mmCIF file of C-alpha atoms in Angstrom:
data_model
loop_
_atom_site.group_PDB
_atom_site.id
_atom_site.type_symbol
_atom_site.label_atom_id
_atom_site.label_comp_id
_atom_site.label_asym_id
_atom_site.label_seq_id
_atom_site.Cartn_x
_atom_site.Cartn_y
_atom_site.Cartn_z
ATOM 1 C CA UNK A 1 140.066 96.160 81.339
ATOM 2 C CA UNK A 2 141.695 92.998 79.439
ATOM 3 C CA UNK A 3 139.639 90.391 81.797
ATOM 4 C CA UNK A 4 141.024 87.441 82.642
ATOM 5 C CA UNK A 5 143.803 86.151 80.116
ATOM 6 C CA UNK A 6 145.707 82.901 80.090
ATOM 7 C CA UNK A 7 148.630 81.752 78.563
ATOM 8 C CA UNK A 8 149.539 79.565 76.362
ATOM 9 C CA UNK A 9 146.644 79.574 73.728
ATOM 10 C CA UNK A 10 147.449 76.049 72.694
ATOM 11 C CA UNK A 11 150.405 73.180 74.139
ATOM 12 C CA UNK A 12 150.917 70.098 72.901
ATOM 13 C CA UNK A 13 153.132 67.780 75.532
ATOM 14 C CA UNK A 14 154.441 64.346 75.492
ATOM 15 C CA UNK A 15 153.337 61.777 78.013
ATOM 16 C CA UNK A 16 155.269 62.128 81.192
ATOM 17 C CA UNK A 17 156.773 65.608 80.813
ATOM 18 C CA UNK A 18 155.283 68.761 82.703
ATOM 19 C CA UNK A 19 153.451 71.591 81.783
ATOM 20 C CA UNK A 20 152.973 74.913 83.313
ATOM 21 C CA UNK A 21 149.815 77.523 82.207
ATOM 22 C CA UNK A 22 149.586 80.745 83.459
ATOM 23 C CA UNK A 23 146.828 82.799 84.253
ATOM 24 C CA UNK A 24 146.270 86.800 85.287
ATOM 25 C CA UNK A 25 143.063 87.726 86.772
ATOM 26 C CA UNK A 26 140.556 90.495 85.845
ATOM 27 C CA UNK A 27 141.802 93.883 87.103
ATOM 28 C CA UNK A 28 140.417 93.812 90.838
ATOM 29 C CA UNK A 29 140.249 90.335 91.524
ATOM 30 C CA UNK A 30 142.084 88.319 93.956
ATOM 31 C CA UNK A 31 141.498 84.680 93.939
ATOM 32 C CA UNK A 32 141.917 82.738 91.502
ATOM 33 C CA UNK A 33 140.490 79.001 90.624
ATOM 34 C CA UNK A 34 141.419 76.466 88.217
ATOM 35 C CA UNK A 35 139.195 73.768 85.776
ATOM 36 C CA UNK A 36 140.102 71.283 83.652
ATOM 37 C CA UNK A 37 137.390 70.777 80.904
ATOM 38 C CA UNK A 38 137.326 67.551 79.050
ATOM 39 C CA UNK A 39 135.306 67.677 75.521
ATOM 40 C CA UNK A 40 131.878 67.230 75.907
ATOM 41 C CA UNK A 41 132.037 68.140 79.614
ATOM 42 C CA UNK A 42 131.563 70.575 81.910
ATOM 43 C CA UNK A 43 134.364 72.540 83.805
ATOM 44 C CA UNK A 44 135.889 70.253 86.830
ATOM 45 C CA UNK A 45 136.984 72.477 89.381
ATOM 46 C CA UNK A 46 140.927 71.792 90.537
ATOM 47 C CA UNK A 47 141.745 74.364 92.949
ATOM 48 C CA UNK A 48 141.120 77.629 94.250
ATOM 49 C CA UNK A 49 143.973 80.023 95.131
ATOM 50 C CA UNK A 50 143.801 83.095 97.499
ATOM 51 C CA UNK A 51 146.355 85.196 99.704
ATOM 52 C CA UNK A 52 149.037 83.277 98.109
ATOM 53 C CA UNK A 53 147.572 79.675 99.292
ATOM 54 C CA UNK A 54 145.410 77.424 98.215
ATOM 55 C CA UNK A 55 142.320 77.465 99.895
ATOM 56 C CA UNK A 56 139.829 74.838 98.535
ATOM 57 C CA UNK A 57 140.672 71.256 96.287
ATOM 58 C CA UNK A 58 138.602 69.038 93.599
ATOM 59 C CA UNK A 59 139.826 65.371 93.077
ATOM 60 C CA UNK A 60 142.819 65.763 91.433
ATOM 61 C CA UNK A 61 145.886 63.747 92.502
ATOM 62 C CA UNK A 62 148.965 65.711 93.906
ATOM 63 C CA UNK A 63 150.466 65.563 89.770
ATOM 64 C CA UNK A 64 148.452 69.024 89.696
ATOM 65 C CA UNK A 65 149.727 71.508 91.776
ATOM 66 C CA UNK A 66 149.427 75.680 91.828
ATOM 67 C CA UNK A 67 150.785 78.627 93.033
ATOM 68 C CA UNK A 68 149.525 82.421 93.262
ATOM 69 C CA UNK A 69 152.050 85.813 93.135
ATOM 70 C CA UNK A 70 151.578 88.889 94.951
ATOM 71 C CA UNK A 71 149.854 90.136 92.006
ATOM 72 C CA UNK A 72 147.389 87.634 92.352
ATOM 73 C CA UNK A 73 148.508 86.252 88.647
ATOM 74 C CA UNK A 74 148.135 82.335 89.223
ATOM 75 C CA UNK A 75 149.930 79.372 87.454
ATOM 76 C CA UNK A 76 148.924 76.002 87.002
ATOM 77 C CA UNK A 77 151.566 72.975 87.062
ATOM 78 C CA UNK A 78 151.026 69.409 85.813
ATOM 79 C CA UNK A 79 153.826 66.832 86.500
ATOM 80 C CA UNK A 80 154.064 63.696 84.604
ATOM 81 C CA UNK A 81 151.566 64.400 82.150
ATOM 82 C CA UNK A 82 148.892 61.475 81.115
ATOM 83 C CA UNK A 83 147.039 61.011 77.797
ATOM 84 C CA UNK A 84 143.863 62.114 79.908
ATOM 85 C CA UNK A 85 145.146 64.916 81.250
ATOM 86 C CA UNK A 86 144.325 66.477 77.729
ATOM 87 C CA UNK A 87 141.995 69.265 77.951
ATOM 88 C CA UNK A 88 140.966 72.649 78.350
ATOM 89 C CA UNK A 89 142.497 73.784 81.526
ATOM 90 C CA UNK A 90 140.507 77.065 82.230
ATOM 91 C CA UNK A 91 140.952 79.733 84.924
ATOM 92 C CA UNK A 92 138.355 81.721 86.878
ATOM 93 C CA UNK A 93 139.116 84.912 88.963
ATOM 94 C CA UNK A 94 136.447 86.407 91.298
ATOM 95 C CA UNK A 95 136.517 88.814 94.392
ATOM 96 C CA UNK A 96 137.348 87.731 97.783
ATOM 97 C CA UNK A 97 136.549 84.068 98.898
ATOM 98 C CA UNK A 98 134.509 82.123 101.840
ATOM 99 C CA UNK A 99 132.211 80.824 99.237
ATOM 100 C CA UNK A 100 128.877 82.790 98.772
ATOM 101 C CA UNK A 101 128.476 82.113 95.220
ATOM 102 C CA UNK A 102 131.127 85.426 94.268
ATOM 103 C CA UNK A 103 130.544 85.924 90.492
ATOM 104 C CA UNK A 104 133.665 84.151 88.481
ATOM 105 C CA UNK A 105 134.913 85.788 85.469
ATOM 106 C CA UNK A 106 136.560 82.878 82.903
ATOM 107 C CA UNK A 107 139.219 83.024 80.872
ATOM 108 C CA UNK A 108 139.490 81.633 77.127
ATOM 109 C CA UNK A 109 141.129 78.515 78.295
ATOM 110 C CA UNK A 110 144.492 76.456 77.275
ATOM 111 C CA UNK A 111 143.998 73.755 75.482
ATOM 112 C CA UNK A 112 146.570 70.993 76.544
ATOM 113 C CA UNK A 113 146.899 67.894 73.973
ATOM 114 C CA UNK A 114 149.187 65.126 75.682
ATOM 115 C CA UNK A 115 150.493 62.804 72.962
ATOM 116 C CA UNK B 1 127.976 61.244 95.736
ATOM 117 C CA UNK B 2 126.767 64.881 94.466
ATOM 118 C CA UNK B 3 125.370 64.623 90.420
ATOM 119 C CA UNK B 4 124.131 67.576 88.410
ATOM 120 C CA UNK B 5 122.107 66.429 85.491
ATOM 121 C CA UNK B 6 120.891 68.894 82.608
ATOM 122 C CA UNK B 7 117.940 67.789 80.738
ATOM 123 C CA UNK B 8 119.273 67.384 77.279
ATOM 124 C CA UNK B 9 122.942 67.134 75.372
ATOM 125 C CA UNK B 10 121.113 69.002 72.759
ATOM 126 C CA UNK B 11 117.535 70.884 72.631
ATOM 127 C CA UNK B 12 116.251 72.874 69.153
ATOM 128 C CA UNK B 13 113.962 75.710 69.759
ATOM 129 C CA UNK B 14 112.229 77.677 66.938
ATOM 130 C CA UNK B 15 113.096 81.484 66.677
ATOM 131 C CA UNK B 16 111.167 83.543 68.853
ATOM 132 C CA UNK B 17 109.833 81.049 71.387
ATOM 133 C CA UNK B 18 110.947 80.307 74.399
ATOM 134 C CA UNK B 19 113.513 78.225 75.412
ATOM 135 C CA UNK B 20 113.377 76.445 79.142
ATOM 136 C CA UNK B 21 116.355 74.563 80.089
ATOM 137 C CA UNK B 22 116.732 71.915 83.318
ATOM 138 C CA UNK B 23 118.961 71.233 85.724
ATOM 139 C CA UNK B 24 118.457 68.713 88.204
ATOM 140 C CA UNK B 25 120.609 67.372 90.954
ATOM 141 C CA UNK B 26 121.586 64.896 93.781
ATOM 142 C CA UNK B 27 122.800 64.485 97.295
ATOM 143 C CA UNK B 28 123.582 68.249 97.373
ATOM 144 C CA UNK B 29 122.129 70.811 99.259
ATOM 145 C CA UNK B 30 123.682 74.162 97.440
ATOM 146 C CA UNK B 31 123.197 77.457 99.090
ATOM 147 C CA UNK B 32 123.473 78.661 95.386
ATOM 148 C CA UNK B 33 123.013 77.612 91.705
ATOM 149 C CA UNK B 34 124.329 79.541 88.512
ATOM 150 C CA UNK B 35 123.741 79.425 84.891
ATOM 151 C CA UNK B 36 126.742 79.878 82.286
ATOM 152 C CA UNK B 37 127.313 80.476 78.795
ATOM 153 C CA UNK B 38 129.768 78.818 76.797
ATOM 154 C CA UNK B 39 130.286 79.208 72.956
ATOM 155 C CA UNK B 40 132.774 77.342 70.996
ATOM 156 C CA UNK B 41 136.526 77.314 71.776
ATOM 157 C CA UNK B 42 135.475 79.931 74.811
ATOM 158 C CA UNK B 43 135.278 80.162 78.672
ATOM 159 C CA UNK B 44 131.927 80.398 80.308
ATOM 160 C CA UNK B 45 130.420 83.378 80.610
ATOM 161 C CA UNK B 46 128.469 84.006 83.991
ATOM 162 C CA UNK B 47 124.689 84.769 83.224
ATOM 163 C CA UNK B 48 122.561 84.871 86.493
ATOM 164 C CA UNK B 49 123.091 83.786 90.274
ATOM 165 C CA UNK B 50 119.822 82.338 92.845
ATOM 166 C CA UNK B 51 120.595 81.651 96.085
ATOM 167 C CA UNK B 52 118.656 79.013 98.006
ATOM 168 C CA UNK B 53 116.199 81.179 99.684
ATOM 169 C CA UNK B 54 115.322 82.986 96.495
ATOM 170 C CA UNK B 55 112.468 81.198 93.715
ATOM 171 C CA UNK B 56 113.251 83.235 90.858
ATOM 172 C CA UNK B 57 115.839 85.434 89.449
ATOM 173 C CA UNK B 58 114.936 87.827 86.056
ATOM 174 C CA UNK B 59 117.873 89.716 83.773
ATOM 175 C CA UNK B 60 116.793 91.185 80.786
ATOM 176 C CA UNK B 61 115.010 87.700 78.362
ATOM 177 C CA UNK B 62 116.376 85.411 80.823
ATOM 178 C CA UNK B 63 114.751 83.988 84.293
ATOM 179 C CA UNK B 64 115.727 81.251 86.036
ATOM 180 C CA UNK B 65 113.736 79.089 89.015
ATOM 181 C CA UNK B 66 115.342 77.495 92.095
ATOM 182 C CA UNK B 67 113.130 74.269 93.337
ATOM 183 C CA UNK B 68 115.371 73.169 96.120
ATOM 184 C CA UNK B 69 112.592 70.889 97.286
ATOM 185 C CA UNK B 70 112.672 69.171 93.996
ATOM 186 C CA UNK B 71 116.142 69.509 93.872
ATOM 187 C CA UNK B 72 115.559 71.376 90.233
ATOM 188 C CA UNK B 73 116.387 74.883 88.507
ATOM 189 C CA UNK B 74 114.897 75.872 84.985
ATOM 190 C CA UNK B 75 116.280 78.542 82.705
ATOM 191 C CA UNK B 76 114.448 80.113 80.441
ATOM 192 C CA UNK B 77 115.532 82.258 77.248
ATOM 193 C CA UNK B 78 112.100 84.142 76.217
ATOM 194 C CA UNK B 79 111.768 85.499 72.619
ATOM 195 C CA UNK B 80 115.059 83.214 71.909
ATOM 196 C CA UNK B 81 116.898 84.180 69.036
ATOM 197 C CA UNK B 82 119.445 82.462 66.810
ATOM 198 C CA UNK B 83 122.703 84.405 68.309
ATOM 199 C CA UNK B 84 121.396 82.730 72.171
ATOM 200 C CA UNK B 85 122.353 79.311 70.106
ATOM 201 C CA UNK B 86 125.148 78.045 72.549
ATOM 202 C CA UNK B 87 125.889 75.449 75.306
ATOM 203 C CA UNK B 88 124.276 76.038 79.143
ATOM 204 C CA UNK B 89 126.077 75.403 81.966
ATOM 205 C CA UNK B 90 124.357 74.921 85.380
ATOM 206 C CA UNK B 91 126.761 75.284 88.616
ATOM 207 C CA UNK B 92 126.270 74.904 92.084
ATOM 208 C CA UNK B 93 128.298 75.963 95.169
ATOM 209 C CA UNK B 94 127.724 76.058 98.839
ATOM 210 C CA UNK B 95 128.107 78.943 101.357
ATOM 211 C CA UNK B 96 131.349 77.743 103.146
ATOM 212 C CA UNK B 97 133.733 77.051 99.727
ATOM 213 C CA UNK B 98 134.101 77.776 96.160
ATOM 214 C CA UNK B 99 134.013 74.087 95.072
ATOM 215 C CA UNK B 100 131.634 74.905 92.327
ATOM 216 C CA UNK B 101 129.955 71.669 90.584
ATOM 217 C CA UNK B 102 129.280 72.000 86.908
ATOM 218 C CA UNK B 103 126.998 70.391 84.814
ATOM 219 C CA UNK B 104 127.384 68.802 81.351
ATOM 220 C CA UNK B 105 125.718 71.432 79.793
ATOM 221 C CA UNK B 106 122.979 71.492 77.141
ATOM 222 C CA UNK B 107 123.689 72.995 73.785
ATOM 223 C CA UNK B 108 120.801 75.072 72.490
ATOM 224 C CA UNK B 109 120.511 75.860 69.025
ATOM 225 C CA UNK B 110 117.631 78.530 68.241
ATOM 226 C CA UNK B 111 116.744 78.035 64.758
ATOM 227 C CA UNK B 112 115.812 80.824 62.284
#
């Protein structure tokens, strides 16, 4: 079982260009949720994909936007990219959704530097 | 508005003693709280789960408390040893959503 696995490893973006990171869940999973993870923080959740839709949203302005596949893989999309939108974007699958505290399995991360 | 606050940036703990870890929070009732693991360079790594009605949760060295009338969980790593050296993440959800709040984090270095 590879777990969850994200793509790229590393991007480094200018300031008002876009950005798209990928994600595929852990074998068995089906939703999947996105963070952004400044240094020194702790993971802000974005938004939480499942059946195709997005189902739950953090305070993020419409610049970050998502979209889940039939295989469940996710992607994340960042339009006109900001100096503070660097960071570790990181993405979480779990099991099933409606809350409940499901255990979320974490990928390694991309770590986005906007210059 | 909802704040998580974990005790320390930074806590040193000798080898082999135990190490207890806070999380407090504010203007939040969570139907659950969850501690994570996060080295370097890495994604957390889920350690342990306590729902609201439970008081205490045990896996292997680790136990964690749920207070939800002080608003307060503790962590503790017993016979701690240098490779638990790492940063703590507390999280807390309710029942109806995902929206999982994270903490800051506390990194804990065990010291040999």
């Amino acid at each position: 079982d590879a777990g969850v696995t994200q793509s790229p490893t590393h991007l480094i973006k200018t300031r008002g260009q876009q950005v798209t990171l990928r994600c595929s869940p852990k074998s068995g999973h089906d939703t999947v949720s996105w963070y952004q993870q400044a240094l020194g923080q702790g993971p802000q959740f974005i938004f939480q994909y499942y059946e195709e839709e997005e189902r739950q949203r953090g305070n993020f302005p419409d610049r970050f936007s998502g979209h889940q596949f039939p295989n469940y893989s996710s992607e994340l999309n960042v339009n006109a990219l900001l100096l503070g939108d660097s960071a570790l974007y990181l993405c979480a699958s779990s099991r099933g959704w409606r809350g409940g505290g499901n255990e979320q399995y974490f990928g390694p991360g991309t770590r986005l530097t906007v210059t | 508005s909802q704040k998580i606050e974990q005790n320390s940036e930074a806590l040193n703990i000798q080898e082999g003693k135990t190490a207890t870890l806070t999380c407090n929070y504010t203007n939040y009732s969570p139907a659950y709280l969850q501690w994570y693991r996060q080295d370097p360079g890495r994604g957390p790594v889920f350690l342990l789960l306590i729902r609201e009605n439970e008081k205490e949760k045990r896996k292997e060295r680790l136990k964690v408390t749920f207070d939800t009338t002080l608003k307060q969980s503790l962590f503790h790593i017993t016979a701690s040893q240098p490779a638990d050296s790492a940063t703590y993440l507390c999280a807390l959800g309710g029942n109806r959503d995902d929206k999982i709040i994270f903490g800051k984090g506390t990194r804990l270095h065990i010291l040999p």
